[in-house]
mmCIF file of N, CA and C in Angstrom:
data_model
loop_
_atom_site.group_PDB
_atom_site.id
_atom_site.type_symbol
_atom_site.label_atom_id
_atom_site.label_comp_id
_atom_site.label_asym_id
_atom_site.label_seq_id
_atom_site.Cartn_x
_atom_site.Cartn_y
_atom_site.Cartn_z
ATOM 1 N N UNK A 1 -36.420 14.137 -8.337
ATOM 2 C CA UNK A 1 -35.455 14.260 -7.252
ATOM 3 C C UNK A 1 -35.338 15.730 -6.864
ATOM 4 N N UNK A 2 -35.324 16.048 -5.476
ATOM 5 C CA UNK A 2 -35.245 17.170 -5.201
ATOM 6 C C UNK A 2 -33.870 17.927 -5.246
ATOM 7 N N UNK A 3 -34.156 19.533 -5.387
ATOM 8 C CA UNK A 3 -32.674 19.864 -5.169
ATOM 9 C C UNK A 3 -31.597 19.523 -3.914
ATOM 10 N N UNK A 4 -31.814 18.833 -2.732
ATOM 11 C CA UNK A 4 -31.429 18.606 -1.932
ATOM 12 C C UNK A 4 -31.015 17.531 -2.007
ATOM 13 N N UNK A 5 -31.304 16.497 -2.558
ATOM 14 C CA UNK A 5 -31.224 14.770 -2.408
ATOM 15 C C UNK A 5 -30.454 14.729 -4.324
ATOM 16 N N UNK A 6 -30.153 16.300 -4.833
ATOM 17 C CA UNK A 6 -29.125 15.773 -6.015
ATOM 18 C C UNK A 6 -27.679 15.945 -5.051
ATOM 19 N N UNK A 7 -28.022 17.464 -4.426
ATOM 20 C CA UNK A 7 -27.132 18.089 -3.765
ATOM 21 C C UNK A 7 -26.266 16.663 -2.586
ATOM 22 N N UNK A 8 -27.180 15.977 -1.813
ATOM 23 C CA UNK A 8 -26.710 15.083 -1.124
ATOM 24 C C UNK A 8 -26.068 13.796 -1.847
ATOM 25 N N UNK A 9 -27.058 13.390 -3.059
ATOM 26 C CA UNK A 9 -26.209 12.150 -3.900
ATOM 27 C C UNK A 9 -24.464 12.904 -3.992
ATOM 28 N N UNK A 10 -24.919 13.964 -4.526
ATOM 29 C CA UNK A 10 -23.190 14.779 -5.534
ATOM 30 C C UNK A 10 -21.963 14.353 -4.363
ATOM 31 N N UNK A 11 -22.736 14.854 -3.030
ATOM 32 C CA UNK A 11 -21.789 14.824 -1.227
ATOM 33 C C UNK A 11 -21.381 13.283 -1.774
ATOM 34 N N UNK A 12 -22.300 12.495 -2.103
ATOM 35 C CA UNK A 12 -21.752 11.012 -1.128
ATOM 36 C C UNK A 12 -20.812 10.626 -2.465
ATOM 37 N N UNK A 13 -21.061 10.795 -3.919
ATOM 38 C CA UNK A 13 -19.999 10.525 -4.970
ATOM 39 C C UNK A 13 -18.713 10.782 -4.740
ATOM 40 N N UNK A 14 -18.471 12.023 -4.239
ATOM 41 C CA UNK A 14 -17.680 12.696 -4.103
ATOM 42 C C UNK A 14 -16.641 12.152 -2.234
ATOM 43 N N UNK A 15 -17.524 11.790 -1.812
ATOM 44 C CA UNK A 15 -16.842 11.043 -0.650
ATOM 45 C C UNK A 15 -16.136 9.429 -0.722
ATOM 46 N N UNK A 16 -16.944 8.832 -1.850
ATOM 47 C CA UNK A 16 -16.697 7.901 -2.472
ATOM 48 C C UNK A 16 -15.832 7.812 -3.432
ATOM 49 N N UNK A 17 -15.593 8.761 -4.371
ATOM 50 C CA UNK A 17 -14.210 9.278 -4.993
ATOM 51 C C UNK A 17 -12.976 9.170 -4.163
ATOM 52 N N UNK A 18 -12.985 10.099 -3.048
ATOM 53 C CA UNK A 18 -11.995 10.410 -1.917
ATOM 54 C C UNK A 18 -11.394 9.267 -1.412
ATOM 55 N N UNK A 19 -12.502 8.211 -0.756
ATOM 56 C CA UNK A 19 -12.473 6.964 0.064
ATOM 57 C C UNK A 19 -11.779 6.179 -1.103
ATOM 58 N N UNK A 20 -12.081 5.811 -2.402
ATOM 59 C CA UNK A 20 -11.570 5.204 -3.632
ATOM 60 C C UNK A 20 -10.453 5.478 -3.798
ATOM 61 N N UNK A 21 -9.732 6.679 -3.505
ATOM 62 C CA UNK A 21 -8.867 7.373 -4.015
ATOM 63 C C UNK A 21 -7.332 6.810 -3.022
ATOM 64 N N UNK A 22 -7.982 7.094 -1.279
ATOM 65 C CA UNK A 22 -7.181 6.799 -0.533
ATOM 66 C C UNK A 22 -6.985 5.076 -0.633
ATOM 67 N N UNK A 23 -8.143 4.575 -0.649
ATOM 68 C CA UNK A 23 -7.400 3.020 -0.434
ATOM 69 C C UNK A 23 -6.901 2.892 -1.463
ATOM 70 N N UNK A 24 -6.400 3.207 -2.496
ATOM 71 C CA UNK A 24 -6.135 3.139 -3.783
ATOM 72 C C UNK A 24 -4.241 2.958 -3.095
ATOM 73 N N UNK A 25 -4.311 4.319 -2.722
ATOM 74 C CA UNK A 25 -2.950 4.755 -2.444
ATOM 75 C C UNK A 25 -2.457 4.086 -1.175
ATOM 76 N N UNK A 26 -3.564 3.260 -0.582
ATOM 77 C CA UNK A 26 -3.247 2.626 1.002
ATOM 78 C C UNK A 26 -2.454 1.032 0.382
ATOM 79 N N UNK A 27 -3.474 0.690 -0.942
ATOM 80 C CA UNK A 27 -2.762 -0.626 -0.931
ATOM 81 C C UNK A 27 -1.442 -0.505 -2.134
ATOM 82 N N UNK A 28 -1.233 0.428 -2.877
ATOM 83 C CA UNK A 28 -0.074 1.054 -3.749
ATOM 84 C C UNK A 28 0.980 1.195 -2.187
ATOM 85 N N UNK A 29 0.369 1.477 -1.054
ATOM 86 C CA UNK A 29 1.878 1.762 -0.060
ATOM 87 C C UNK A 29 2.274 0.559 0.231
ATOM 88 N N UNK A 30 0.730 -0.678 0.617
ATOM 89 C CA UNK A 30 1.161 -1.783 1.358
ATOM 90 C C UNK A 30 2.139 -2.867 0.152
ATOM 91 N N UNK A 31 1.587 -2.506 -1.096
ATOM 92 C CA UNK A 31 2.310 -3.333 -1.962
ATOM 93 C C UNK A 31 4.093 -2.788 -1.727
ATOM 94 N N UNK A 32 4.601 -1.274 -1.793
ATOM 95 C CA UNK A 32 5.862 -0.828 -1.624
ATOM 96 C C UNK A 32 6.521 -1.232 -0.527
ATOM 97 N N UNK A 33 5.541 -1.671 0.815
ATOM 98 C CA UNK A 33 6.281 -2.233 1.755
ATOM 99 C C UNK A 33 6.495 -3.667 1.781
ATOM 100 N N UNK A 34 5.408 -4.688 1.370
ATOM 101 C CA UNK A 34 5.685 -6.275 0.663
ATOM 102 C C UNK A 34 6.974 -6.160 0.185
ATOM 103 N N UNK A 35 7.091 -5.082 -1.118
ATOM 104 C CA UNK A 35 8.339 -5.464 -1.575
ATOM 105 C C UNK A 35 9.806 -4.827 -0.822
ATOM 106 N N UNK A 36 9.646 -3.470 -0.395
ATOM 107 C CA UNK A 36 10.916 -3.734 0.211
ATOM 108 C C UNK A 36 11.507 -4.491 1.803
ATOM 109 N N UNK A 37 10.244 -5.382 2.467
ATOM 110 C CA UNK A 37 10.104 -6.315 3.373
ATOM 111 C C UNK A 37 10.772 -7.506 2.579
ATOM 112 N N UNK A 38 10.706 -8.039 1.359
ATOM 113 C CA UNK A 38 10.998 -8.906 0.490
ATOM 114 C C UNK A 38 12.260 -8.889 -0.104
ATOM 115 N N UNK A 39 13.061 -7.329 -0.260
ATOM 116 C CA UNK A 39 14.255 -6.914 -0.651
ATOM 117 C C UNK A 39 15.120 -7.061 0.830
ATOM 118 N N UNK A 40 14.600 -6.780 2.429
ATOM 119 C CA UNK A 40 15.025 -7.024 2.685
ATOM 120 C C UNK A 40 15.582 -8.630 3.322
ATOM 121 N N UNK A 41 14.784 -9.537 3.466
ATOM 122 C CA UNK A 41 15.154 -10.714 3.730
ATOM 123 C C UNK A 41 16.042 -11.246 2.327
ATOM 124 N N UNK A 42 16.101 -11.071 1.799
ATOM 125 C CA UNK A 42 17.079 -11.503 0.506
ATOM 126 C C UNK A 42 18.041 -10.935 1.097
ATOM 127 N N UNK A 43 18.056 -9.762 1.143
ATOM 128 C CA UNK A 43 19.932 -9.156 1.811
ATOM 129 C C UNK A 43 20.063 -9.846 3.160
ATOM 130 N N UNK A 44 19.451 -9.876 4.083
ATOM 131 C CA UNK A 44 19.534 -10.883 5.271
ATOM 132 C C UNK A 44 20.079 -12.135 5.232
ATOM 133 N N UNK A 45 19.253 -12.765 4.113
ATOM 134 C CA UNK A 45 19.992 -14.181 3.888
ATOM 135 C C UNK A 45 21.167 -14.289 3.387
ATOM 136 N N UNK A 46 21.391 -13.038 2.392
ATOM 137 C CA UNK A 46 23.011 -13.062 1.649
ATOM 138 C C UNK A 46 23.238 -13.131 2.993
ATOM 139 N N UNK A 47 23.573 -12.085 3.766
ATOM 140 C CA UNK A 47 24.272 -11.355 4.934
ATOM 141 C C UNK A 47 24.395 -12.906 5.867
ATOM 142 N N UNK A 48 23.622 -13.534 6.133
ATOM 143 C CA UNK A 48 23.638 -14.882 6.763
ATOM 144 C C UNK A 48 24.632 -15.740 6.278
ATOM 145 N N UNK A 49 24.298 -16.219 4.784
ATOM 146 C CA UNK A 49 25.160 -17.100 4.305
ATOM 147 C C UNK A 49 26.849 -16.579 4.201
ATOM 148 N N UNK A 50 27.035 -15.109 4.067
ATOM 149 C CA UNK A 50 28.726 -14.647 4.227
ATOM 150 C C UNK A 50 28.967 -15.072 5.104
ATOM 151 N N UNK A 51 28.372 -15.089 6.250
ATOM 152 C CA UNK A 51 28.638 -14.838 7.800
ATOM 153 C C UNK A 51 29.107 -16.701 8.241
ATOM 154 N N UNK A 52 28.397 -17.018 7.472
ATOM 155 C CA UNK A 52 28.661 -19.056 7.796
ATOM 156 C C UNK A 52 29.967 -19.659 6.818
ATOM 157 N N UNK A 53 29.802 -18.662 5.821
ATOM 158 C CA UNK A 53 30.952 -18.802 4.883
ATOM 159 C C UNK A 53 32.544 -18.362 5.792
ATOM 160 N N UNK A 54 32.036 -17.358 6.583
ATOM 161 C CA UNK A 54 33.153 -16.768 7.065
ATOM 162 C C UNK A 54 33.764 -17.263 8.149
ATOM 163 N N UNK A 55 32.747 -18.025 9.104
ATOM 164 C CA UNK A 55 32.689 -18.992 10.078
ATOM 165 C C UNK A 55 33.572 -20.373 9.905
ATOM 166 N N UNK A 56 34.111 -20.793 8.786
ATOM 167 C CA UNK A 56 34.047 -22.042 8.246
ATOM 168 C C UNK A 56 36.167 -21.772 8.041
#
């Protein structure tokens, strides 16, 4: 292997690290928003059911 084509493998590891790295942290965000999307319809529904309770 030439010095150029180690030099270019090392580039693409290393871009592949990066790319690994971010979706890593893309689906660690989408999971934080599942759950507080999930925290909020639970308070919604409390907030619903007071509101019919209060109605009554």
């Amino acid at each position: 292997m030439t010095e150029s084509q180690v030099k270019q493998m090392q580039e693409m590891q290393e871009a592949i690290a990066r790319l690994t790295e971010s979706n890593n942290n893309l689906v660690q965000n989408q999971q934080l928003a599942m759950l507080a999307i999930q925290e909020l319809a639970e308070r919604v529904k409390k907030l619903e059911s007071k509101a019919q309770k209060e109605k009554r």
